[in-house]
Coordinates of N, CA and C and ligand atoms in Angstrom, one line a residue:
M8 N -14.8 -4.4 -1.6 CA -14.2 -3.2 -2.4 C -14.3 -3.5 -3.4
T9 N -15.0 -2.7 -4.5 CA -14.6 -2.8 -5.8 C -12.9 -2.9 -6.3
M10 N -13.3 -3.9 -6.7 CA -11.8 -4.2 -7.7 C -11.4 -3.0 -8.2
L11 N -10.2 -3.3 -8.9 CA -9.2 -2.0 -9.4 C -10.1 -2.7 -10.9
A12 N -10.0 -3.6 -11.8 CA -10.8 -4.4 -12.3 C -11.5 -3.5 -13.6
D13 N -12.5 -2.9 -12.1 CA -13.8 -2.9 -13.0 C -13.1 -1.0 -12.8
L14 N -12.9 -0.1 -12.4 CA -12.0 0.8 -13.0 C -10.8 1.9 -13.4
A15 N -9.7 0.6 -13.9 CA -8.5 1.4 -14.2 C -7.4 -0.5 -14.1
S16 N -6.6 -0.2 -14.8 CA -5.4 -1.0 -14.7 C -3.7 -0.8 -14.6
I17 N -3.3 -1.1 -14.1 CA -1.7 -1.2 -13.6 C -0.9 -1.4 -14.9
A18 N -0.3 -0.4 -15.3 CA 0.4 -0.4 -16.2 C 2.0 -0.1 -16.0
P19 N 3.0 -1.7 -15.0 CA 4.0 -0.5 -15.1 C 4.7 -0.6 -15.5
D20 N 5.9 0.8 -14.8 CA 7.1 0.6 -16.3 C 8.2 -0.1 -15.9
A21 N 9.6 0.4 -16.2 CA 10.9 -0.2 -15.4 C 11.4 0.1 -14.4
T22 N 10.6 1.1 -13.4 CA 10.9 1.7 -12.0 C 10.0 1.2 -11.2
T23 N 8.3 1.1 -11.7 CA 7.7 0.5 -10.8 C 7.3 -1.1 -11.0
A24 N 8.2 -1.5 -12.1 CA 7.6 -2.9 -12.3 C 7.6 -3.6 -11.1
P25 N 9.0 -3.6 -10.5 CA 9.4 -4.4 -9.2 C 8.9 -4.8 -7.8
F26 N 7.7 -3.7 -7.5 CA 7.0 -3.8 -6.7 C 5.8 -3.7 -7.6
W27 N 5.1 -4.4 -9.0 CA 4.0 -4.6 -8.6 C 4.7 -6.2 -8.8
D28 N 6.1 -6.6 -9.8 CA 6.1 -8.2 -9.6 C 6.0 -8.6 -8.4
A29 N 6.1 -8.4 -7.1 CA 6.7 -8.5 -6.1 C 5.1 -8.6 -5.0
C30 N 4.4 -7.7 -6.0 CA 3.0 -8.2 -5.5 C 2.2 -9.1 -5.6
R31 N 2.7 -9.2 -7.0 CA 2.2 -11.2 -7.9 C 2.6 -12.3 -6.8
R32 N 3.8 -11.9 -6.1 CA 4.2 -13.0 -5.2 C 3.4 -13.2 -4.2
R33 N 2.8 -12.2 -3.8 CA 2.4 -11.7 -2.4 C 3.3 -11.2 -1.5
E34 N 4.5 -10.3 -2.0 CA 5.6 -10.0 -1.6 C 5.2 -8.2 -1.7
L35 N 5.9 -7.6 0.0 CA 5.6 -6.1 0.0 C 7.2 -5.9 -0.4
R36 N 7.9 -5.6 -1.0 CA 8.9 -4.9 -1.2 C 8.8 -3.2 -1.6
L37 N 9.4 -2.5 -0.7 CA 9.6 -1.1 -1.6 C 10.7 -0.5 -1.7
Q38 N 11.0 0.4 -3.0 CA 12.7 0.2 -2.6 C 13.5 1.1 -2.0
R39 N 14.8 0.9 -2.5 CA 15.3 2.0 -0.9 C 16.5 2.0 -1.5
C40 N 17.5 3.0 -1.7 CA 18.9 3.9 -1.8 C 19.6 3.0 -1.2
S41 N 20.8 1.9 -2.5 CA 21.6 1.2 -2.2 C 22.8 2.0 -1.7
D42 N 23.3 3.2 -1.5 CA 24.1 4.2 -1.6 C 24.1 4.4 0.4
C43 N 22.4 5.2 0.3 CA 22.5 5.7 1.6 C 21.1 4.9 2.9
G44 N 20.5 4.2 1.8 CA 19.2 3.6 2.3 C 17.8 4.4 2.8
A45 N 18.0 5.8 2.0 CA 16.7 5.8 1.8 C 15.5 5.4 1.3
F46 N 14.0 4.6 1.9 CA 13.4 4.5 0.9 C 13.2 5.0 -0.2
R47 N 13.0 4.7 -1.4 CA 11.9 5.8 -2.1 C 10.1 5.0 -2.6
Q48 N 9.1 5.9 -2.4 CA 8.0 5.9 -2.6 C 7.2 6.6 -3.0
P49 N 6.6 6.9 -4.1 CA 6.5 5.6 -5.1 C 8.1 5.8 -6.0
P50 N 9.0 4.8 -6.2 CA 10.0 4.3 -6.5 C 10.4 4.9 -7.8
S51 N 11.5 5.9 -7.5 CA 12.2 7.0 -8.9 C 13.6 6.3 -9.2
P52 N 13.6 6.5 -10.4 CA 15.4 6.4 -10.7 C 16.3 6.7 -10.0
G53 N 15.9 7.7 -9.5 CA 16.8 8.2 -8.9 C 17.1 8.6 -7.0
C54 N 18.0 8.8 -6.0 CA 17.5 9.3 -5.0 C 17.4 10.4 -5.1
P55 N 15.9 11.4 -4.4 CA 16.2 12.6 -3.8 C 17.1 13.0 -2.7
H56 N 18.0 12.0 -1.8 CA 18.3 12.6 -0.9 C 19.9 12.8 -1.2
C57 N 20.7 11.6 -1.9 CA 21.6 11.2 -2.6 C 22.4 11.6 -3.9
G58 N 21.2 11.0 -5.0 CA 21.4 11.7 -6.4 C 21.8 10.0 -6.7
S59 N 21.9 9.6 -6.0 CA 21.8 7.6 -6.3 C 21.3 6.8 -7.0
A60 N 21.9 6.3 -8.1 CA 20.7 5.8 -9.0 C 20.4 4.0 -8.3
R61 N 21.4 3.6 -7.7 CA 21.6 2.3 -7.5 C 20.1 2.0 -6.2
G62 N 19.7 0.8 -6.2 CA 18.5 0.7 -5.7 C 17.6 -0.5 -5.2
D63 N 17.6 -1.1 -4.0 CA 16.8 -2.7 -3.8 C 16.3 -2.7 -3.1
W64 N 15.6 -3.9 -3.3 CA 14.2 -4.6 -3.3 C 13.8 -5.4 -1.8
P65 N 14.3 -4.3 -0.8 CA 13.9 -5.3 0.5 C 12.5 -6.0 1.1
L66 N 12.3 -7.0 1.4 CA 11.3 -7.6 1.7 C 10.9 -7.1 3.4
L67 N 9.3 -6.5 3.1 CA 8.7 -5.8 4.9 C 8.1 -6.4 5.2
S68 N 8.0 -6.7 6.5 CA 6.9 -7.3 6.8 C 5.4 -7.3 6.8
G69 N 4.7 -5.7 6.5 CA 3.9 -5.4 5.8 C 2.9 -5.1 7.7
R70 N 3.5 -4.8 8.6 CA 3.6 -4.1 9.6 C 3.1 -3.1 9.5
G71 N 2.4 -2.0 10.1 CA 2.5 -0.3 9.6 C 1.6 0.1 10.5
T72 N 1.3 1.1 10.2 CA 0.9 2.3 11.4 C -0.4 3.3 10.9
V73 N -1.9 3.9 11.2 CA -2.1 4.3 10.1 C -1.3 5.7 10.1
F74 N -1.5 6.6 9.6 CA -0.1 8.1 9.1 C -1.1 9.2 9.2
S75 N -2.2 8.7 8.2 CA -3.6 9.6 7.9 C -4.6 9.0 6.4
F76 N -5.6 9.3 6.9 CA -6.2 9.2 6.4 C -7.8 9.8 5.6
T77 N -8.9 9.4 5.0 CA -9.5 10.1 4.3 C -10.7 9.3 3.9
I78 N -12.5 9.6 4.7 CA -13.3 8.9 4.9 C -14.3 9.4 3.4
V79 N -13.9 8.5 2.1 CA -14.8 9.0 1.2 C -16.3 8.8 0.8
H80 N -17.1 9.3 0.7 CA -18.3 10.0 0.7 C -19.2 9.9 -0.5
H81 N -18.8 10.5 -1.3 CA -19.1 10.5 -2.6 C -18.5 9.4 -3.5
A82 N -19.1 8.7 -4.5 CA -18.8 8.3 -5.3 C -18.3 8.6 -6.7
A83 N -16.7 9.1 -7.1 CA -16.6 9.9 -8.0 C -17.1 9.4 -9.6
V84 N -17.1 7.9 -9.3 CA -17.4 7.2 -10.6 C -18.4 5.7 -10.5
P85 N -19.5 5.7 -11.3 CA -20.5 4.7 -10.6 C -20.2 3.6 -10.0
P86 N -18.7 2.5 -10.7 CA -18.6 1.0 -10.2 C -18.2 1.6 -8.6
L87 N -18.2 3.2 -8.1 CA -17.9 2.8 -6.0 C -18.8 3.5 -5.5
A88 N -20.4 3.4 -6.0 CA -21.4 3.8 -5.5 C -21.7 2.9 -4.8
A89 N -21.0 1.6 -4.2 CA -22.1 0.7 -3.8 C -21.0 0.3 -2.7
D90 N -19.3 1.4 -2.4 CA -18.3 1.1 -1.9 C -19.1 2.8 -0.7
V91 N -19.2 3.1 -1.1 CA -18.9 4.7 -0.3 C -20.2 4.4 1.2
P92 N -19.8 4.8 1.9 CA -18.5 5.3 2.4 C -17.2 4.7 2.7
Y93 N -16.5 4.7 2.4 CA -15.0 3.8 2.0 C -13.5 4.9 3.0
N94 N -12.6 4.3 3.4 CA -11.5 4.8 4.0 C -10.4 5.0 2.3
V95 N -9.6 5.4 2.7 CA -8.0 5.8 2.3 C -7.3 6.4 3.1
V96 N -6.4 5.7 3.2 CA -5.2 5.7 4.2 C -4.0 5.7 3.3
V97 N -3.4 6.6 4.1 CA -1.6 6.3 4.3 C -0.7 5.4 5.2
I98 N -0.1 4.7 5.1 CA 0.3 3.6 5.8 C 2.4 3.9 5.7
E99 N 2.4 4.1 7.2 CA 3.4 4.5 7.3 C 4.2 2.3 7.7
L100 N 4.9 1.6 7.4 CA 5.2 0.7 7.5 C 6.7 0.2 8.6
D101 N 7.0 -0.3 9.6 CA 7.8 -0.3 10.2 C 9.0 -0.5 9.9
D102 N 9.3 -1.3 8.9 CA 10.1 -1.2 8.2 C 10.8 -0.5 7.2
A103 N 10.4 0.5 6.8 CA 10.4 1.3 5.7 C 10.3 2.6 6.3
P104 N 11.5 2.6 6.9 CA 10.9 4.7 7.9 C 11.4 5.5 6.7
G105 N 10.5 6.0 7.0 CA 10.4 7.5 5.6 C 9.6 6.9 4.2
A106 N 8.8 5.9 4.5 CA 8.2 5.6 3.5 C 6.8 5.3 3.4
R107 N 5.5 6.5 3.0 CA 4.3 5.9 3.1 C 3.7 4.9 1.9
L108 N 2.6 4.5 2.1 CA 1.7 3.6 1.4 C 0.4 4.0 1.9
I109 N -0.1 4.0 0.1 CA -1.5 5.0 -0.1 C -2.4 3.6 -0.4
S110 N -3.0 3.5 0.6 CA -4.3 1.7 0.4 C -5.5 1.8 1.5
N111 N -5.7 1.3 1.1 CA -6.8 0.9 2.5 C -6.9 0.2 3.5
V112 N -7.8 0.0 4.4 CA -7.2 -1.0 5.6 C -9.6 -1.4 5.3
L113 N -9.1 -2.8 5.1 CA -10.5 -3.9 5.3 C -11.4 -3.8 6.3
D114 N -12.4 -4.6 6.0 CA -13.4 -4.7 7.1 C -13.5 -3.9 8.3
V115 N -13.4 -2.5 8.0 CA -14.0 -1.2 9.3 C -14.4 -0.4 8.8
A116 N -15.0 -0.3 10.2 CA -16.8 1.1 10.0 C -15.2 2.6 9.6
P117 N -16.1 3.0 8.9 CA -15.6 4.5 8.5 C -14.9 4.9 10.4
D118 N -16.1 5.2 11.0 CA -15.5 6.0 12.5 C -14.8 5.1 13.2
D119 N -14.4 3.9 12.6 CA -13.6 3.0 13.0 C -12.2 3.5 13.2
V120 N -11.3 3.4 11.8 CA -10.2 4.8 10.9 C -10.0 5.2 11.6
S121 N -8.8 5.5 12.5 CA -8.2 7.0 13.5 C -6.5 6.6 13.2
V122 N -6.2 7.6 12.8 CA -4.5 8.0 13.3 C -4.1 7.3 14.0
G123 N -3.4 6.0 13.7 CA -2.4 5.7 14.4 C -2.5 4.0 15.1
M124 N -3.6 3.9 14.1 CA -4.1 2.6 14.2 C -2.8 1.4 13.5
R125 N -2.7 0.8 14.5 CA -1.9 -0.6 13.9 C -3.0 -1.6 12.9
V126 N -1.8 -1.9 12.2 CA -2.4 -2.4 10.7 C -1.7 -3.3 10.6
D127 N -2.3 -4.4 9.5 CA -0.9 -5.7 8.7 C -1.6 -5.9 7.4
L128 N -0.6 -6.1 6.4 CA -1.1 -6.6 5.8 C -1.9 -7.4 5.1
A129 N -2.8 -7.2 3.9 CA -3.7 -7.9 3.9 C -3.9 -7.9 2.1
W130 N -3.4 -9.2 1.7 CA -3.5 -8.9 -0.3 C -4.3 -9.3 -0.6
D131 N -5.2 -8.7 -1.6 CA -6.2 -8.5 -2.2 C -6.0 -8.9 -3.4
E132 N -6.9 -9.3 -4.5 CA -6.3 -10.2 -5.6 C -7.6 -10.0 -6.4
T133 N -7.4 -8.9 -7.8 CA -8.4 -8.2 -8.4 C -8.4 -9.5 -9.3
P134 N -9.9 -9.7 -9.9 CA -10.6 -10.5 -10.9 C -9.5 -10.7 -12.2
D135 N -8.9 -9.6 -12.7 CA -8.1 -9.8 -13.3 C -6.0 -10.1 -13.4
G136 N -6.4 -10.6 -12.0 CA -5.1 -10.8 -11.7 C -3.9 -9.9 -11.3
V137 N -4.1 -8.8 -10.9 CA -3.4 -7.8 -10.2 C -3.7 -8.2 -8.5
V138 N -2.9 -8.0 -7.7 CA -2.7 -8.5 -6.4 C -2.2 -6.9 -5.5
L139 N -2.8 -6.4 -5.0 CA -3.4 -5.0 -4.5 C -2.6 -5.6 -3.3
P140 N -1.8 -4.8 -2.5 CA -1.3 -4.7 -1.3 C -2.5 -4.1 -0.2
R141 N -3.2 -4.3 0.6 CA -4.2 -3.4 1.5 C -4.0 -3.9 2.4
F142 N -4.8 -3.7 3.6 CA -4.6 -3.8 5.0 C -5.5 -4.2 6.4
R143 N -5.6 -4.6 7.4 CA -6.4 -5.1 8.3 C -5.2 -4.8 9.3
R144 N -6.9 -4.2 10.4 CA -6.7 -3.9 11.8 C -5.9 -4.4 12.5
V145 N -5.2 -4.2 13.3 CA -4.5 -5.4 14.1 C -4.9 -4.9 15.6
T146 N -5.5 -5.8 16.3 CA -6.0 -5.2 17.9 C -5.6 -6.3 19.0
A147 N -4.7 -7.1 18.6 CA -3.6 -7.2 19.7 C -2.2 -7.9 19.0
E148 N -0.8 -7.2 19.3 CA 0.5 -7.2 19.0 C 0.5 -8.4 19.2
R149 N 1.9 -9.0 18.6 CA 2.4 -10.5 19.2 C 3.5 -10.2 19.4
Ligands
ZN208 ZN1 20.6 7.7 -0.9

Protein backbone atom coordinates (compact mmCIF):
# COMPACT_ATOMS: atom_id res chain seq x y z
CA MET A 1 0.00 0.00 0.00
CA THR A 2 1.00 3.60 -0.42
CA MET A 3 2.65 4.80 2.72
CA LEU A 4 1.23 7.66 4.68
CA ALA A 5 4.32 9.78 4.10
CA ASP A 6 3.21 10.21 0.49
CA LEU A 7 -0.11 11.69 1.51
CA ALA A 8 -0.15 13.25 4.93
CA SER A 9 1.52 13.35 8.29
CA ILE A 10 0.41 12.53 11.79
CA ALA A 11 0.03 15.48 14.17
CA PRO A 12 -1.04 14.06 17.55
CA ASP A 13 -2.52 16.33 20.19
CA ALA A 14 -2.70 15.72 23.95
CA THR A 15 -5.72 13.46 23.50
CA THR A 16 -4.42 11.30 20.65
CA ALA A 17 -0.69 11.21 21.53
CA PRO A 18 -0.97 8.11 23.79
CA PHE A 19 -2.37 6.12 20.84
CA TRP A 20 0.47 7.13 18.49
CA ASP A 21 3.13 6.77 21.20
CA ALA A 22 1.93 3.19 21.78
CA CYS A 23 1.96 2.50 18.01
CA ARG A 24 5.63 3.54 17.92
CA ARG A 25 6.28 0.79 20.50
CA ARG A 26 4.13 -1.56 18.38
CA GLU A 27 1.51 -1.74 21.09
CA LEU A 28 -2.15 -1.34 20.17
CA ARG A 29 -3.78 0.65 22.96
CA LEU A 30 -7.20 2.33 22.91
CA GLN A 31 -8.51 4.79 25.45
CA ARG A 32 -10.83 3.34 28.11
CA CYS A 33 -12.83 5.24 30.70
CA SER A 34 -11.38 4.65 34.16
CA ASP A 35 -14.79 5.09 35.77
CA CYS A 36 -17.34 3.23 33.62
CA GLY A 37 -14.97 1.07 31.54
CA ALA A 38 -16.29 2.18 28.13
CA PHE A 39 -13.71 2.35 25.34
CA ARG A 40 -13.43 5.70 23.54
CA GLN A 41 -12.33 5.51 19.91
CA PRO A 42 -11.43 8.02 18.62
CA PRO A 43 -10.08 9.17 21.97
CA SER A 44 -11.70 12.16 23.64
CA PRO A 45 -11.05 14.29 26.72
CA GLY A 46 -14.35 13.22 28.28
CA CYS A 47 -16.36 10.00 28.38
CA PRO A 48 -19.57 10.26 26.31
CA HIS A 49 -21.18 7.64 28.57
CA CYS A 50 -20.52 8.96 32.08
CA GLY A 51 -18.76 12.33 31.64
CA SER A 52 -15.57 11.25 33.38
CA ALA A 53 -12.32 12.86 32.28
CA ARG A 54 -10.28 9.90 33.57
CA GLY A 55 -8.97 7.29 31.19
CA ASP A 56 -6.36 4.58 30.76
CA TRP A 57 -4.86 2.87 27.74
CA PRO A 58 -4.92 -0.93 28.09
CA LEU A 59 -2.82 -3.09 25.81
CA LEU A 60 -4.97 -4.99 23.30
CA SER A 61 -4.36 -8.32 21.60
CA GLY A 62 -4.88 -6.97 18.08
CA ARG A 63 -7.35 -9.73 17.20
CA GLY A 64 -10.64 -8.62 15.74
CA THR A 65 -13.38 -8.93 13.18
CA VAL A 66 -14.27 -6.89 10.10
CA PHE A 67 -17.44 -4.99 11.07
CA SER A 68 -17.79 -3.12 7.75
CA PHE A 69 -15.67 -2.26 4.76
CA THR A 70 -15.55 -0.51 1.42
CA ILE A 71 -13.43 -1.08 -1.67
CA VAL A 72 -11.94 2.11 -3.12
CA HIS A 73 -11.76 1.99 -6.92
CA HIS A 74 -10.94 5.61 -7.77
CA ALA A 75 -7.72 7.23 -6.61
CA ALA A 76 -8.68 10.45 -4.86
CA VAL A 77 -5.13 11.71 -5.20
CA PRO A 78 -2.39 10.69 -7.67
CA PRO A 79 -0.19 8.82 -5.13
CA LEU A 80 -3.00 6.29 -4.63
CA ALA A 81 -3.29 5.41 -8.33
CA ALA A 82 -1.03 2.38 -8.01
CA ASP A 83 -3.04 1.01 -5.06
CA VAL A 84 -6.61 0.95 -6.35
CA PRO A 85 -8.63 -1.06 -5.78
CA TYR A 86 -7.89 -1.21 -2.05
CA ASN A 87 -9.95 -1.87 1.05
CA VAL A 88 -10.84 0.38 3.96
CA VAL A 89 -12.20 -1.61 6.87
CA VAL A 90 -13.85 -0.96 10.21
CA ILE A 91 -12.47 -3.41 12.76
CA GLU A 92 -14.16 -4.50 15.97
CA LEU A 93 -11.43 -5.54 18.38
CA ASP A 94 -11.98 -8.63 20.53
CA ASP A 95 -10.89 -7.00 23.76
CA ALA A 96 -12.24 -3.46 23.24
CA PRO A 97 -16.02 -3.86 23.11
CA GLY A 98 -17.79 -0.88 21.59
CA ALA A 99 -14.66 0.54 19.95
CA ARG A 100 -14.06 0.33 16.22
CA LEU A 101 -10.82 1.10 14.41
CA ILE A 102 -10.61 2.22 10.77
CA SER A 103 -7.74 0.54 8.96
CA ASN A 104 -6.84 -1.72 6.02
CA VAL A 105 -6.46 -5.46 5.61
CA LEU A 106 -3.15 -6.17 3.88
CA ASP A 107 -2.49 -8.83 1.26
CA VAL A 108 -6.10 -9.67 0.50
CA ALA A 109 -7.92 -9.37 -2.83
CA PRO A 110 -10.88 -6.95 -2.86
CA ASP A 111 -13.34 -9.79 -3.50
CA ASP A 112 -12.03 -11.69 -0.48
CA VAL A 113 -12.81 -9.01 2.13
CA SER A 114 -16.02 -9.78 4.00
CA VAL A 115 -17.96 -8.70 7.04
CA GLY A 116 -17.16 -11.07 9.88
CA MET A 117 -13.69 -11.89 8.54
CA ARG A 118 -11.26 -12.57 11.39
CA VAL A 119 -8.13 -10.40 11.39
CA ASP A 120 -4.97 -9.92 13.40
CA LEU A 121 -2.80 -6.85 13.83
CA ALA A 122 0.05 -6.27 11.36
CA TRP A 123 2.26 -3.26 12.09
CA ASP A 124 3.16 -1.17 9.06
CA GLU A 125 5.87 1.52 9.22
CA THR A 126 6.11 4.43 6.82
CA PRO A 127 9.46 5.67 5.46
CA ASP A 128 9.31 8.59 7.91
CA GLY A 129 8.80 6.32 10.90
CA VAL A 130 5.06 6.53 11.49
CA VAL A 131 3.86 3.12 12.70
CA LEU A 132 0.32 2.26 11.59
CA PRO A 133 -1.92 -0.51 12.87
CA ARG A 134 -3.10 -2.49 9.88
CA PHE A 135 -4.43 -6.04 9.77
CA ARG A 136 -4.05 -9.41 8.08
CA ARG A 137 -6.65 -12.09 7.55
CA VAL A 138 -6.62 -14.93 10.06
CA THR A 139 -7.32 -18.22 8.36
CA ALA A 140 -7.09 -20.51 11.38
CA GLU A 141 -7.77 -19.46 14.96
CA ARG A 142 -5.40 -20.77 17.56
ZN1 LIG B 1 -17.17 6.61 31.41
